Amino acid sequence: MTHAASRAPLLEVTDDGLYCRAGDFWIDPWRPVDRAVVTHAHADHARPGSRAYLGAEAGRGVLRTRLGPDATLELSGWGEIRRMNGVAISLHPAGHILGSAQVRVEHGGEVWVVTGDYKRRTDPTTTPFESLRCHTLVTESTFGLPVYRWPDPDAEMREVARWWASNRAAGRTSILFGYSLGKAQRLLAGLPRDLGPILVHGAVARLNESYRAAGVDLPDTLPADLEHAKLHRGRAMVVAPPSAGGTPWLRKFGAVSTAFASGWMRIRGTRRRRSGDRGFVISDHADWDALLTTVRESGAERVGVTHGYRATLVRYLREVEGLDAWALPTPWEDRAESEAESQADSEADSEVASEVDSEVEA
């Protein structure tokens, strides 16, 4: 595709985030705006307070949970074209979490695509990633270093099952930490259903409802409350947000073994800092190879890189791929997944405290 280099950029970074002047809307704005197009329901992308939102129909439940019951939310099917001031907008699967979308923007014969967070490996909890052609691509780069290459996720889940079985044989409860939105449901969908009871933290249970309502097949789960914790000590799998780690909330489970599921577990030092017994390399983001594949398949001549290891990926795209690449600033300069996690965990923290308080009172 030939890029109209003489034209003003179709999207530009403003104090409120990535803005389309021709269409007068923002994509994943950093602050409340009049018109927001949101890629998915993680806290660093879908922020409450805007006047109106456009998001993917597939993410109806999780977007409503994130943005609140009073948000003005317009939902669009995959590939359906909406027009704002003559600018054509369509949403396409990103494969990151339930309802996660890439945003395709077309105006005056020029096409831009904003990936949001994405992964190219399929899993049963989200619509598979769709490769799109464009003149300019804006890609995330959360794991934009060559060291981040993912192992086979099915093999990692088999390791999770073996770890659970080993803990059960030793009389330990298995505690598996993963982000409450997206990662937890992906883990649940991949767990064996005949190994023992599965308990979930309240923050996970709340979002499971949206996944089940969207038709995602999750195993039966029980609340990780005091009653079920005592009843199933030594044999249960508990799925909880990372913020629950190292808190009094864990005491009710008796002897436990803990593990984290994250792309960051690819690095030994990170595993040590997490202080878990195990780390499983399971990420909902593109790894290094998938980032490069996406750029190549897009046919884009210009590539904006945002979130994560931007400088490394920009340099590679310029020097090796020969592309016009540049870094887009964000309020979350590095480790977007950790940022999303920390924000999600902030919400989960209050639920952890609430559960601890209620159990102490009981």
mmCIF file of C-alpha atoms in Angstrom:
data_model
loop_
_atom_site.group_PDB
_atom_site.id
_atom_site.type_symbol
_atom_site.label_atom_id
_atom_site.label_comp_id
_atom_site.label_asym_id
_atom_site.label_seq_id
_atom_site.Cartn_x
_atom_site.Cartn_y
_atom_site.Cartn_z
ATOM 1 C CA MET A 1 0.000 0.000 0.000
ATOM 2 C CA THR A 2 1.190 3.528 -0.703
ATOM 3 C CA HIS A 3 1.130 5.891 2.227
ATOM 4 C CA ALA A 4 -0.063 9.463 1.659
ATOM 5 C CA ALA A 5 2.944 10.952 3.428
ATOM 6 C CA SER A 6 1.990 14.521 2.588
ATOM 7 C CA ARG A 7 -1.254 14.325 4.580
ATOM 8 C CA ALA A 8 -1.707 15.140 8.215
ATOM 9 C CA PRO A 9 -1.675 12.014 10.399
ATOM 10 C CA LEU A 10 -5.068 10.397 10.688
ATOM 11 C CA LEU A 11 -4.373 9.777 14.377
ATOM 12 C CA GLU A 12 -2.267 11.916 16.692
ATOM 13 C CA VAL A 13 -1.294 11.877 20.351
ATOM 14 C CA THR A 14 -2.866 14.621 22.466
ATOM 15 C CA ASP A 15 -2.976 15.283 26.200
ATOM 16 C CA ASP A 16 -6.046 13.028 26.331
ATOM 17 C CA GLY A 17 -4.549 10.212 24.272
ATOM 18 C CA LEU A 18 -4.738 8.976 20.668
ATOM 19 C CA TYR A 19 -7.070 11.317 18.768
ATOM 20 C CA CYS A 20 -8.680 11.308 15.311
ATOM 21 C CA ARG A 21 -9.192 14.950 14.408
ATOM 22 C CA ALA A 22 -11.197 14.219 11.240
ATOM 23 C CA GLY A 23 -13.634 11.983 13.123
ATOM 24 C CA ASP A 24 -13.409 13.804 16.476
ATOM 25 C CA PHE A 25 -12.946 10.729 18.655
ATOM 26 C CA TRP A 26 -10.257 9.138 20.828
ATOM 27 C CA ILE A 27 -9.066 5.561 20.972
ATOM 28 C CA ASP A 28 -8.552 4.254 24.529
ATOM 29 C CA PRO A 29 -8.357 7.839 25.899
ATOM 30 C CA TRP A 30 -6.313 8.506 29.009
ATOM 31 C CA ARG A 31 -8.880 10.887 30.451
ATOM 32 C CA PRO A 32 -12.658 11.344 30.040
ATOM 33 C CA VAL A 33 -13.581 12.674 26.562
ATOM 34 C CA ASP A 34 -16.767 13.197 24.548
ATOM 35 C CA ARG A 35 -16.331 10.172 22.271
ATOM 36 C CA ALA A 36 -14.167 7.150 23.098
ATOM 37 C CA VAL A 37 -13.513 4.041 21.026
ATOM 38 C CA VAL A 38 -12.272 1.337 23.395
ATOM 39 C CA THR A 39 -10.274 -1.732 22.411
ATOM 40 C CA HIS A 40 -11.065 -3.804 25.506
ATOM 41 C CA ALA A 41 -12.126 -3.724 29.129
ATOM 42 C CA HIS A 42 -8.785 -3.646 30.963
ATOM 43 C CA ALA A 43 -8.467 -0.630 33.228
ATOM 44 C CA ASP A 44 -5.659 1.042 31.280
ATOM 45 C CA HIS A 45 -7.759 1.005 28.080
ATOM 46 C CA ALA A 46 -11.385 1.447 29.140
ATOM 47 C CA ARG A 47 -11.488 4.304 31.606
ATOM 48 C CA PRO A 48 -14.798 5.496 33.043
ATOM 49 C CA GLY A 49 -16.086 9.059 32.754
ATOM 50 C CA SER A 50 -16.324 9.632 28.989
ATOM 51 C CA ARG A 51 -19.575 10.887 27.508
ATOM 52 C CA ALA A 52 -20.007 7.976 25.042
ATOM 53 C CA TYR A 53 -18.172 4.784 24.107
ATOM 54 C CA LEU A 54 -17.946 2.509 21.093
ATOM 55 C CA GLY A 55 -16.789 -1.053 21.798
ATOM 56 C CA ALA A 56 -17.161 -4.600 20.497
ATOM 57 C CA GLU A 57 -20.455 -6.412 21.027
ATOM 58 C CA ALA A 58 -18.518 -9.520 22.042
ATOM 59 C CA GLY A 59 -17.249 -7.660 25.109
ATOM 60 C CA ARG A 60 -20.629 -6.341 26.219
ATOM 61 C CA GLY A 61 -20.574 -7.829 29.718
ATOM 62 C CA VAL A 62 -16.988 -7.036 30.666
ATOM 63 C CA LEU A 63 -17.183 -3.505 29.243
ATOM 64 C CA ARG A 64 -20.356 -2.852 31.207
ATOM 65 C CA THR A 65 -18.688 -4.177 34.349
ATOM 66 C CA ARG A 66 -15.690 -1.931 33.768
ATOM 67 C CA LEU A 67 -17.489 1.259 32.708
ATOM 68 C CA GLY A 68 -20.502 1.035 35.004
ATOM 69 C CA PRO A 69 -24.266 0.750 34.483
ATOM 70 C CA ASP A 70 -24.730 4.422 33.549
ATOM 71 C CA ALA A 71 -22.114 4.599 30.767
ATOM 72 C CA THR A 72 -23.431 5.349 27.258
ATOM 73 C CA LEU A 73 -22.129 2.307 25.428
ATOM 74 C CA GLU A 74 -22.607 1.651 21.696
ATOM 75 C CA LEU A 75 -21.654 -1.859 20.619
ATOM 76 C CA SER A 76 -20.525 -3.002 17.207
ATOM 77 C CA GLY A 77 -20.235 -6.417 15.558
ATOM 78 C CA TRP A 78 -16.934 -7.616 14.124
ATOM 79 C CA GLY A 79 -16.186 -5.763 10.890
ATOM 80 C CA GLU A 80 -19.309 -3.626 11.087
ATOM 81 C CA ILE A 81 -18.581 -0.111 9.778
ATOM 82 C CA ARG A 82 -19.615 2.935 11.812
ATOM 83 C CA ARG A 83 -19.046 6.479 10.551
ATOM 84 C CA MET A 84 -18.086 9.504 12.604
ATOM 85 C CA ASN A 85 -17.878 12.745 10.617
ATOM 86 C CA GLY A 86 -17.129 10.768 7.463
ATOM 87 C CA VAL A 87 -14.454 8.565 9.067
ATOM 88 C CA ALA A 88 -15.141 4.825 8.767
ATOM 89 C CA ILE A 89 -14.472 2.832 11.938
ATOM 90 C CA SER A 90 -14.646 -0.930 12.301
ATOM 91 C CA LEU A 91 -13.629 -3.296 15.086
ATOM 92 C CA HIS A 92 -11.814 -6.574 14.480
ATOM 93 C CA PRO A 93 -10.800 -9.384 16.863
ATOM 94 C CA ALA A 94 -7.542 -8.908 18.780
ATOM 95 C CA GLY A 95 -7.511 -12.265 20.604
ATOM 96 C CA HIS A 96 -6.396 -10.683 23.906
ATOM 97 C CA ILE A 97 -9.433 -11.149 26.185
ATOM 98 C CA LEU A 98 -13.170 -11.496 25.683
ATOM 99 C CA GLY A 99 -14.317 -8.778 23.256
ATOM 100 C CA SER A 100 -10.859 -7.295 22.691
ATOM 101 C CA ALA A 101 -10.687 -5.401 19.405
ATOM 102 C CA GLN A 102 -8.351 -3.816 16.932
ATOM 103 C CA VAL A 103 -9.632 -0.493 15.610
ATOM 104 C CA ARG A 104 -9.511 0.071 11.831
ATOM 105 C CA VAL A 105 -9.885 3.729 10.819
ATOM 106 C CA GLU A 106 -10.291 4.785 7.168
ATOM 107 C CA HIS A 107 -10.567 8.301 5.772
ATOM 108 C CA GLY A 108 -9.662 9.826 2.419
ATOM 109 C CA GLY A 109 -8.247 6.543 1.112
ATOM 110 C CA GLU A 110 -5.886 6.136 4.076
ATOM 111 C CA VAL A 111 -6.138 3.251 6.540
ATOM 112 C CA TRP A 112 -4.767 3.100 10.075
ATOM 113 C CA VAL A 113 -5.089 0.145 12.444
ATOM 114 C CA VAL A 114 -4.659 0.366 16.223
ATOM 115 C CA THR A 115 -4.107 -3.110 17.641
ATOM 116 C CA GLY A 116 -4.761 -2.465 21.328
ATOM 117 C CA ASP A 117 -3.400 -5.418 23.296
ATOM 118 C CA TYR A 118 -3.423 -8.613 21.288
ATOM 119 C CA LYS A 119 -2.199 -12.174 20.980
ATOM 120 C CA ARG A 120 -2.131 -14.432 17.946
ATOM 121 C CA ARG A 121 -2.382 -17.776 19.754
ATOM 122 C CA THR A 122 -5.952 -18.964 19.981
ATOM 123 C CA ASP A 123 -7.754 -19.933 23.163
ATOM 124 C CA PRO A 124 -11.384 -20.814 23.865
ATOM 125 C CA THR A 125 -12.185 -17.640 25.800
ATOM 126 C CA THR A 126 -11.800 -15.061 23.022
ATOM 127 C CA THR A 127 -12.289 -14.583 19.281
ATOM 128 C CA PRO A 128 -9.082 -15.363 17.320
ATOM 129 C CA PHE A 129 -6.889 -12.477 16.150
ATOM 130 C CA GLU A 130 -7.586 -11.150 12.641
ATOM 131 C CA SER A 131 -4.699 -9.938 10.481
ATOM 132 C CA LEU A 132 -5.456 -6.565 8.843
ATOM 133 C CA ARG A 133 -3.831 -4.610 6.009
ATOM 134 C CA CYS A 134 -3.205 -0.895 6.481
ATOM 135 C CA HIS A 135 -0.967 2.046 5.599
ATOM 136 C CA THR A 136 -0.080 2.793 9.228
ATOM 137 C CA LEU A 137 -0.109 0.338 12.130
ATOM 138 C CA VAL A 138 -0.118 1.303 15.797
ATOM 139 C CA THR A 139 0.988 -1.783 17.717
ATOM 140 C CA GLU A 140 1.488 -2.540 21.368
ATOM 141 C CA SER A 141 4.943 -3.811 22.422
ATOM 142 C CA THR A 142 4.428 -5.062 25.972
ATOM 143 C CA PHE A 143 6.841 -7.926 25.313
ATOM 144 C CA GLY A 144 8.904 -6.219 22.614
ATOM 145 C CA LEU A 145 12.199 -7.942 23.381
ATOM 146 C CA PRO A 146 13.581 -11.068 21.649
ATOM 147 C CA VAL A 147 13.826 -12.867 25.001
ATOM 148 C CA TYR A 148 10.047 -12.973 25.176
ATOM 149 C CA ARG A 149 9.122 -15.973 23.067
ATOM 150 C CA TRP A 150 6.304 -18.121 24.378
ATOM 151 C CA PRO A 151 6.326 -21.886 24.822
ATOM 152 C CA ASP A 152 3.355 -23.950 23.659
ATOM 153 C CA PRO A 153 0.463 -22.792 25.895
ATOM 154 C CA ASP A 154 -1.149 -26.232 25.860
ATOM 155 C CA ALA A 155 2.091 -27.726 27.177
ATOM 156 C CA GLU A 156 2.189 -25.063 29.910
ATOM 157 C CA MET A 157 -1.375 -25.932 30.943
ATOM 158 C CA ARG A 158 -0.411 -29.604 31.137
ATOM 159 C CA GLU A 159 2.376 -28.528 33.513
ATOM 160 C CA VAL A 160 -0.224 -26.678 35.578
ATOM 161 C CA ALA A 161 -2.277 -29.886 35.809
ATOM 162 C CA ARG A 162 0.787 -31.909 36.863
ATOM 163 C CA TRP A 163 1.642 -29.322 39.513
ATOM 164 C CA TRP A 164 -1.929 -29.486 40.848
ATOM 165 C CA ALA A 165 -1.865 -33.289 40.963
ATOM 166 C CA SER A 166 1.474 -33.250 42.776
ATOM 167 C CA ASN A 167 0.191 -30.778 45.352
ATOM 168 C CA ARG A 168 -2.937 -32.813 45.895
ATOM 169 C CA ALA A 169 -0.889 -35.964 46.499
ATOM 170 C CA ALA A 170 1.106 -34.024 49.119
ATOM 171 C CA GLY A 171 -2.013 -32.609 50.780
ATOM 172 C CA ARG A 172 -1.428 -29.028 49.642
ATOM 173 C CA THR A 173 -3.985 -26.636 48.173
ATOM 174 C CA SER A 174 -2.878 -25.187 44.819
ATOM 175 C CA ILE A 175 -3.117 -21.395 44.514
ATOM 176 C CA LEU A 176 -2.768 -20.135 40.935
ATOM 177 C CA PHE A 177 -2.469 -16.372 40.492
ATOM 178 C CA GLY A 178 -3.585 -14.670 37.269
ATOM 179 C CA TYR A 179 -5.256 -11.374 36.361
ATOM 180 C CA SER A 180 -8.905 -11.403 37.265
ATOM 181 C CA LEU A 181 -10.065 -10.313 33.787
ATOM 182 C CA GLY A 182 -8.941 -12.511 30.920
ATOM 183 C CA LYS A 183 -6.071 -14.538 32.345
ATOM 184 C CA ALA A 184 -8.141 -16.146 35.107
ATOM 185 C CA GLN A 185 -10.816 -17.266 32.647
ATOM 186 C CA ARG A 186 -8.227 -18.582 30.213
ATOM 187 C CA LEU A 187 -6.647 -20.604 33.018
ATOM 188 C CA LEU A 188 -10.008 -21.940 34.142
ATOM 189 C CA ALA A 189 -10.910 -23.025 30.607
ATOM 190 C CA GLY A 190 -7.660 -24.995 30.397
ATOM 191 C CA LEU A 191 -7.836 -26.783 33.760
ATOM 192 C CA PRO A 192 -8.776 -30.474 33.939
ATOM 193 C CA ARG A 193 -12.330 -30.875 35.185
ATOM 194 C CA ASP A 194 -11.875 -34.180 36.975
ATOM 195 C CA LEU A 195 -8.879 -33.508 39.212
ATOM 196 C CA GLY A 196 -10.677 -31.781 42.053
ATOM 197 C CA PRO A 197 -12.816 -28.818 43.032
ATOM 198 C CA ILE A 198 -11.948 -25.410 41.578
ATOM 199 C CA LEU A 199 -12.391 -22.373 43.810
ATOM 200 C CA VAL A 200 -12.243 -18.766 42.621
ATOM 201 C CA HIS A 201 -11.621 -15.454 44.329
ATOM 202 C CA GLY A 202 -14.538 -12.999 44.329
ATOM 203 C CA ALA A 203 -12.887 -10.706 41.769
ATOM 204 C CA VAL A 204 -12.605 -13.640 39.367
ATOM 205 C CA ALA A 205 -16.126 -14.924 40.029
ATOM 206 C CA ARG A 206 -17.640 -11.552 39.152
ATOM 207 C CA LEU A 207 -16.031 -11.563 35.712
ATOM 208 C CA ASN A 208 -16.719 -15.251 35.112
ATOM 209 C CA GLU A 209 -20.401 -14.333 34.950
ATOM 210 C CA SER A 210 -19.778 -12.119 31.916
ATOM 211 C CA TYR A 211 -17.790 -14.844 30.184
ATOM 212 C CA ARG A 212 -20.461 -17.469 30.767
ATOM 213 C CA ALA A 213 -23.161 -15.052 29.596
ATOM 214 C CA ALA A 214 -21.169 -14.640 26.360
ATOM 215 C CA GLY A 215 -21.195 -18.415 25.821
ATOM 216 C CA VAL A 216 -17.650 -19.205 26.989
ATOM 217 C CA ASP A 217 -17.464 -22.725 28.432
ATOM 218 C CA LEU A 218 -15.864 -22.482 31.885
ATOM 219 C CA PRO A 219 -15.736 -25.321 34.427
ATOM 220 C CA ASP A 220 -17.955 -25.319 37.486
ATOM 221 C CA THR A 221 -16.400 -23.261 40.266
ATOM 222 C CA LEU A 222 -17.032 -22.629 43.950
ATOM 223 C CA PRO A 223 -16.442 -19.456 45.943
ATOM 224 C CA ALA A 224 -13.058 -19.352 47.664
ATOM 225 C CA ASP A 225 -14.715 -18.548 50.974
ATOM 226 C CA LEU A 226 -13.947 -19.962 54.413
ATOM 227 C CA GLU A 227 -16.497 -22.767 54.137
ATOM 228 C CA HIS A 228 -15.216 -24.132 50.844
ATOM 229 C CA ALA A 229 -11.586 -23.506 51.760
ATOM 230 C CA LYS A 230 -11.926 -25.762 54.825
ATOM 231 C CA LEU A 231 -14.035 -28.347 53.026
ATOM 232 C CA HIS A 232 -11.568 -28.782 50.150
ATOM 233 C CA ARG A 233 -8.238 -28.171 51.881
ATOM 234 C CA GLY A 234 -5.353 -30.096 50.409
ATOM 235 C CA ARG A 235 -7.011 -30.972 47.108
ATOM 236 C CA ALA A 236 -8.536 -27.845 45.551
ATOM 237 C CA MET A 237 -7.239 -25.533 42.847
ATOM 238 C CA VAL A 238 -7.793 -21.866 43.743
ATOM 239 C CA VAL A 239 -7.625 -19.187 41.022
ATOM 240 C CA ALA A 240 -7.044 -15.702 42.415
ATOM 241 C CA PRO A 241 -5.626 -12.286 41.393
ATOM 242 C CA PRO A 242 -1.930 -11.702 42.206
ATOM 243 C CA SER A 243 -2.863 -9.113 44.839
ATOM 244 C CA ALA A 244 -4.148 -11.944 47.036
ATOM 245 C CA GLY A 245 -0.628 -13.355 47.304
ATOM 246 C CA GLY A 246 1.063 -12.926 50.681
ATOM 247 C CA THR A 247 -2.131 -11.743 52.368
ATOM 248 C CA PRO A 248 -4.049 -13.196 55.334
ATOM 249 C CA TRP A 249 -6.652 -14.325 52.776
ATOM 250 C CA LEU A 250 -4.454 -17.361 52.066
ATOM 251 C CA ARG A 251 -4.419 -18.691 55.634
ATOM 252 C CA LYS A 252 -7.785 -20.389 55.416
ATOM 253 C CA PHE A 253 -6.475 -22.850 52.816
ATOM 254 C CA GLY A 254 -3.952 -24.491 55.178
ATOM 255 C CA ALA A 255 -0.805 -25.830 53.501
ATOM 256 C CA VAL A 256 -0.531 -24.343 50.023
ATOM 257 C CA SER A 257 1.685 -24.206 46.964
ATOM 258 C CA THR A 258 1.535 -20.985 44.937
ATOM 259 C CA ALA A 259 2.191 -20.250 41.274
ATOM 260 C CA PHE A 260 1.917 -17.311 38.872
ATOM 261 C CA ALA A 261 0.772 -17.458 35.252
ATOM 262 C CA SER A 262 2.197 -14.571 33.220
ATOM 263 C CA GLY A 263 4.482 -13.754 30.318
ATOM 264 C CA TRP A 264 6.789 -12.144 32.859
ATOM 265 C CA MET A 265 7.508 -15.627 34.220
ATOM 266 C CA ARG A 266 9.733 -16.074 31.163
ATOM 267 C CA ILE A 267 12.462 -14.266 33.130
ATOM 268 C CA ARG A 268 13.996 -16.071 36.086
ATOM 269 C CA GLY A 269 14.511 -12.894 38.112
ATOM 270 C CA THR A 270 10.835 -12.045 37.848
ATOM 271 C CA ARG A 271 9.885 -15.498 39.060
ATOM 272 C CA ARG A 272 12.134 -15.007 42.085
ATOM 273 C CA ARG A 273 10.648 -11.611 42.890
ATOM 274 C CA ARG A 274 7.154 -13.064 42.805
ATOM 275 C CA SER A 275 8.239 -15.520 45.500
ATOM 276 C CA GLY A 276 5.898 -18.208 44.209
ATOM 277 C CA ASP A 277 6.716 -21.898 44.146
ATOM 278 C CA ARG A 278 6.178 -22.084 40.376
ATOM 279 C CA GLY A 279 5.864 -19.799 37.363
ATOM 280 C CA PHE A 280 4.003 -20.677 34.173
ATOM 281 C CA VAL A 281 4.705 -18.715 30.986
ATOM 282 C CA ILE A 282 1.167 -18.016 29.836
ATOM 283 C CA SER A 283 0.545 -14.567 28.355
ATOM 284 C CA ASP A 284 -2.380 -12.847 26.677
ATOM 285 C CA HIS A 285 -0.007 -10.620 24.687
ATOM 286 C CA ALA A 286 1.953 -11.139 21.493
ATOM 287 C CA ASP A 287 5.522 -12.327 21.950
ATOM 288 C CA TRP A 288 8.465 -10.985 19.942
ATOM 289 C CA ASP A 289 7.854 -13.209 16.919
ATOM 290 C CA ALA A 290 4.132 -12.487 16.866
ATOM 291 C CA LEU A 291 4.774 -8.727 16.993
ATOM 292 C CA LEU A 292 7.016 -8.935 13.933
ATOM 293 C CA THR A 293 4.597 -11.216 12.090
ATOM 294 C CA THR A 294 1.779 -8.771 12.685
ATOM 295 C CA VAL A 295 3.792 -5.830 11.369
ATOM 296 C CA ARG A 296 4.812 -7.759 8.246
ATOM 297 C CA GLU A 297 1.331 -9.047 7.501
ATOM 298 C CA SER A 298 -0.158 -5.560 7.840
ATOM 299 C CA GLY A 299 1.880 -4.283 4.884
ATOM 300 C CA ALA A 300 2.219 -0.994 6.767
ATOM 301 C CA GLU A 301 4.940 1.447 5.751
ATOM 302 C CA ARG A 302 4.680 3.337 9.025
ATOM 303 C CA VAL A 303 4.487 1.705 12.454
ATOM 304 C CA GLY A 304 3.763 3.472 15.724
ATOM 305 C CA VAL A 305 4.864 1.493 18.781
ATOM 306 C CA THR A 306 3.236 1.973 22.151
ATOM 307 C CA HIS A 307 3.289 0.341 25.604
ATOM 308 C CA GLY A 308 6.198 -1.747 26.852
ATOM 309 C CA TYR A 309 9.603 -2.050 25.199
ATOM 310 C CA ARG A 310 9.020 0.568 22.511
ATOM 311 C CA ALA A 311 12.603 1.666 21.889
ATOM 312 C CA THR A 312 13.873 -1.826 21.094
ATOM 313 C CA LEU A 313 11.060 -2.661 18.704
ATOM 314 C CA VAL A 314 11.243 0.743 16.995
ATOM 315 C CA ARG A 315 14.964 0.337 16.401
ATOM 316 C CA TYR A 316 14.491 -3.166 14.993
ATOM 317 C CA LEU A 317 11.723 -2.071 12.650
ATOM 318 C CA ARG A 318 13.837 0.817 11.375
ATOM 319 C CA GLU A 319 17.205 -0.904 11.031
ATOM 320 C CA VAL A 320 16.193 -4.434 10.082
ATOM 321 C CA GLU A 321 12.750 -4.124 8.526
ATOM 322 C CA GLY A 322 13.418 -0.725 6.895
ATOM 323 C CA LEU A 323 10.146 0.785 8.096
ATOM 324 C CA ASP A 324 9.248 4.279 9.229
ATOM 325 C CA ALA A 325 8.728 3.430 12.902
ATOM 326 C CA TRP A 326 8.324 5.692 15.887
ATOM 327 C CA ALA A 327 7.433 5.449 19.584
ATOM 328 C CA LEU A 328 4.086 6.680 20.868
ATOM 329 C CA PRO A 329 4.057 7.868 24.477
ATOM 330 C CA THR A 330 1.570 6.544 26.991
ATOM 331 C CA PRO A 331 0.981 7.296 30.667
ATOM 332 C CA TRP A 332 2.066 3.675 31.229
ATOM 333 C CA GLU A 333 5.582 3.744 29.907
ATOM 334 C CA ASP A 334 6.621 0.170 30.519
ATOM 335 C CA ARG A 335 5.186 -3.175 31.359
ATOM 336 C CA ALA A 336 1.650 -2.535 30.255
ATOM 337 C CA GLU A 337 0.541 -5.940 31.445
ATOM 338 C CA SER A 338 1.849 -5.208 34.913
ATOM 339 C CA GLU A 339 0.079 -1.875 34.863
ATOM 340 C CA ALA A 340 -3.179 -3.446 33.851
ATOM 341 C CA GLU A 341 -2.614 -6.008 36.529
ATOM 342 C CA SER A 342 -1.857 -3.461 39.202
ATOM 343 C CA GLN A 343 -4.996 -1.511 38.405
ATOM 344 C CA ALA A 344 -7.102 -4.638 38.364
ATOM 345 C CA ASP A 345 -5.445 -5.682 41.571
ATOM 346 C CA SER A 346 -6.273 -2.379 43.191
ATOM 347 C CA GLU A 347 -9.887 -3.288 42.703
ATOM 348 C CA ALA A 348 -9.270 -6.822 43.870
ATOM 349 C CA ASP A 349 -7.421 -5.566 46.948
ATOM 350 C CA SER A 350 -10.580 -4.118 48.378
ATOM 351 C CA GLU A 351 -12.362 -7.409 47.781
ATOM 352 C CA VAL A 352 -9.538 -9.310 49.464
ATOM 353 C CA ALA A 353 -9.763 -7.006 52.465
ATOM 354 C CA SER A 354 -13.523 -7.369 52.525
ATOM 355 C CA GLU A 355 -13.343 -11.160 52.434
ATOM 356 C CA VAL A 356 -10.710 -11.214 55.171
ATOM 357 C CA ASP A 357 -12.795 -8.904 57.342
ATOM 358 C CA SER A 358 -15.936 -10.954 56.893
ATOM 359 C CA GLU A 359 -14.131 -14.183 57.734
ATOM 360 C CA VAL A 360 -12.486 -12.668 60.814
ATOM 361 C CA GLU A 361 -15.904 -11.533 61.963
ATOM 362 C CA ALA A 362 -17.276 -15.034 61.312
#
